Amino acid sequence: MNLIIPITKRIRAHHAKKHIQDLEGKTILDIGCADGYFGRSLKKAKVTGIDITLGQDAEKGLKFPDNSFDYVVMLAVIEHFKDHTKVLKEVKRVLKDGGVLVVTTPFHKAEKFINLYASRHEEGMQHTRNFVKQDFENFEGFNLTHHSTFEFGLNQVAVLRKK
């Protein structure tokens, strides 16, 4: 097992949690939840996690009613989708009005580092594209409210509010 992954997972979670306010009674969808680490850390919220390893592929649609969630979180996930715009349309649909999408993804300059230290040979684990701040600004149906990098500029967090 790669030793960097558990550390990076915790750092990502820390940066994402900064943007999730007033957890009491909030509904959160964690797309790409993996082992559920992030969801378990949000004790006062009602968290639903989905993951492709559980047979739940966000690219095939989200099986939730419209306006179901206060927050949708994608930690190191969006870069794996073949069609991120399709997923974003579904995220917009399931987010409540004014709901918040929190995304972490490697910064484009991190690819060489990632390829050296992380094994992504499993199907579906390859990065299909890199994202920069302008990409987040152009997400249809969302307003970018925060963008920053962390881990010495190797990762980034974007916070977007549903229009």
Coordinates of C-alpha atoms in Angstrom, one line a residue:
M1 CA 0.0 0.0 0.0
N2 CA 1.2 3.4 -0.8
L3 CA 2.1 5.3 2.4
I4 CA 1.3 8.7 0.9
I5 CA -2.4 8.0 0.3
P6 CA -3.6 7.9 3.9
I7 CA -1.7 11.1 4.8
T8 CA -3.0 12.9 1.7
K9 CA -6.6 11.7 2.4
R10 CA -6.5 13.3 5.8
I11 CA -5.0 16.5 4.5
R12 CA -7.7 16.7 1.8
A13 CA -10.4 16.1 4.4
H14 CA -9.1 18.8 6.6
H15 CA -9.2 21.4 3.8
A16 CA -12.7 20.3 2.7
K17 CA -14.1 20.5 6.2
K18 CA -13.1 24.1 6.5
H19 CA -15.9 24.9 4.0
I20 CA -18.7 22.9 5.5
Q21 CA -20.5 25.0 8.1
D22 CA -23.1 24.3 10.8
L23 CA -23.2 20.5 10.4
E24 CA -26.2 19.9 12.6
G25 CA -28.9 18.4 10.5
K26 CA -27.1 19.0 7.2
T27 CA -27.3 16.5 4.4
I28 CA -24.0 15.7 2.6
L29 CA -23.3 13.5 -0.4
D30 CA -19.7 12.2 -0.5
I31 CA -19.0 11.1 -4.1
G32 CA -16.1 8.8 -4.2
C33 CA -16.3 8.1 -0.5
A34 CA -13.9 5.1 -0.6
D35 CA -13.7 3.7 2.9
G36 CA -16.0 6.5 4.3
Y37 CA -13.2 8.3 6.2
F38 CA -14.5 11.8 5.4
G39 CA -18.1 11.0 6.1
R40 CA -17.3 9.5 9.5
S41 CA -15.5 12.7 10.5
L42 CA -18.7 14.7 10.0
K43 CA -20.6 13.4 13.1
K44 CA -23.4 15.9 13.3
A45 CA -24.4 15.7 9.6
K46 CA -26.4 13.1 7.7
V47 CA -23.8 11.8 5.2
T48 CA -24.4 9.5 2.3
G49 CA -21.4 8.1 0.6
I50 CA -21.2 6.5 -2.9
D51 CA -18.2 5.0 -4.6
I52 CA -17.6 3.1 -7.8
T53 CA -16.1 0.3 -5.8
L54 CA -19.6 -0.2 -4.3
G55 CA -21.1 -0.4 -7.7
Q56 CA -22.3 3.3 -7.6
D57 CA -21.0 5.2 -10.6
A58 CA -21.8 8.9 -10.5
E59 CA -21.3 9.1 -14.3
K60 CA -24.3 6.9 -14.7
G61 CA -26.5 9.3 -12.7
L62 CA -27.2 9.9 -9.1
K63 CA -30.1 7.9 -7.7
F64 CA -31.4 10.6 -5.4
P65 CA -34.3 13.0 -5.7
D66 CA -33.8 16.6 -6.8
N67 CA -32.7 19.1 -4.1
S68 CA -31.7 16.3 -1.7
F69 CA -28.4 17.6 -0.3
D70 CA -27.0 20.8 1.4
Y71 CA -23.4 19.8 0.3
V72 CA -21.8 17.5 -2.2
V73 CA -18.2 16.7 -1.7
M74 CA -15.8 15.2 -4.2
L75 CA -12.3 14.7 -2.7
A76 CA -9.8 13.7 -5.4
V77 CA -12.5 12.3 -7.6
I78 CA -13.5 14.7 -10.4
E79 CA -10.2 14.1 -12.2
H80 CA -11.1 10.5 -12.7
F81 CA -14.4 11.1 -14.6
K82 CA -14.5 10.6 -18.3
D83 CA -17.3 13.2 -18.5
H84 CA -17.2 15.6 -15.5
T85 CA -19.9 17.8 -17.1
K86 CA -22.4 15.0 -16.9
V87 CA -21.6 14.5 -13.2
L88 CA -21.8 18.2 -12.5
K89 CA -25.3 18.3 -14.0
E90 CA -26.3 15.6 -11.7
V91 CA -24.6 17.3 -8.7
K92 CA -26.5 20.5 -9.5
R93 CA -29.8 18.5 -9.7
V94 CA -29.4 16.8 -6.3
L95 CA -28.0 20.0 -4.5
K96 CA -30.6 22.1 -2.7
D97 CA -30.9 25.7 -3.9
G98 CA -27.8 27.6 -2.6
G99 CA -26.2 24.2 -1.9
V100 CA -22.4 23.9 -1.9
L101 CA -20.1 21.7 -3.9
V102 CA -16.6 21.1 -2.4
V103 CA -14.0 19.7 -4.7
T104 CA -10.4 18.8 -4.1
T105 CA -8.2 17.7 -7.0
P106 CA -4.5 17.6 -7.7
F107 CA -3.1 20.8 -9.2
H108 CA -1.9 20.3 -12.8
K109 CA 1.7 20.7 -11.8
A110 CA 1.5 17.7 -9.4
E111 CA 1.1 15.0 -12.1
K112 CA 4.8 14.1 -12.3
F113 CA 4.9 13.7 -8.5
I114 CA 1.7 11.7 -8.5
N115 CA 3.0 9.4 -11.2
L116 CA 6.2 8.8 -9.2
Y117 CA 4.6 8.0 -5.9
A118 CA 1.0 6.8 -6.5
S119 CA -0.1 3.6 -8.1
R120 CA -3.2 4.1 -10.3
H121 CA -3.1 1.0 -12.4
E122 CA -6.6 -0.1 -11.3
E123 CA -9.3 0.5 -13.9
G124 CA -11.0 3.9 -13.4
M125 CA -8.1 5.3 -11.3
Q126 CA -6.4 7.1 -14.1
H127 CA -6.7 10.9 -14.3
T128 CA -8.7 11.9 -17.4
R129 CA -7.8 15.6 -17.1
N130 CA -6.3 18.3 -14.9
F131 CA -8.2 21.3 -13.5
V132 CA -7.2 24.9 -13.0
K133 CA -9.1 27.8 -11.3
Q134 CA -10.6 28.9 -14.6
D135 CA -12.2 25.5 -15.1
F136 CA -14.0 25.9 -11.8
E137 CA -15.1 29.4 -12.7
N138 CA -16.7 27.9 -15.8
F139 CA -18.7 25.1 -14.1
E140 CA -22.2 25.7 -15.5
G141 CA -24.8 26.4 -12.8
F142 CA -22.2 27.2 -10.1
N143 CA -20.5 30.2 -8.7
L144 CA -16.9 29.7 -7.5
T145 CA -16.7 31.2 -4.0
H146 CA -13.3 29.9 -2.9
H147 CA -10.2 28.5 -4.5
S148 CA -6.8 27.7 -3.0
T149 CA -3.9 25.3 -3.2
F150 CA -2.5 23.2 -0.4
E151 CA 0.2 20.5 0.1
F152 CA 2.9 22.9 -1.2
G153 CA 0.7 23.6 -4.3
L154 CA 0.2 20.0 -5.3
N155 CA -3.5 20.0 -4.5
Q156 CA -6.3 22.4 -4.7
V157 CA -9.7 23.0 -3.2
A158 CA -12.6 24.7 -4.9
V159 CA -15.9 25.7 -3.3
L160 CA -18.8 26.3 -5.5
R161 CA -22.4 27.5 -4.7
K162 CA -25.3 26.3 -6.8
K163 CA -26.8 29.3 -8.7

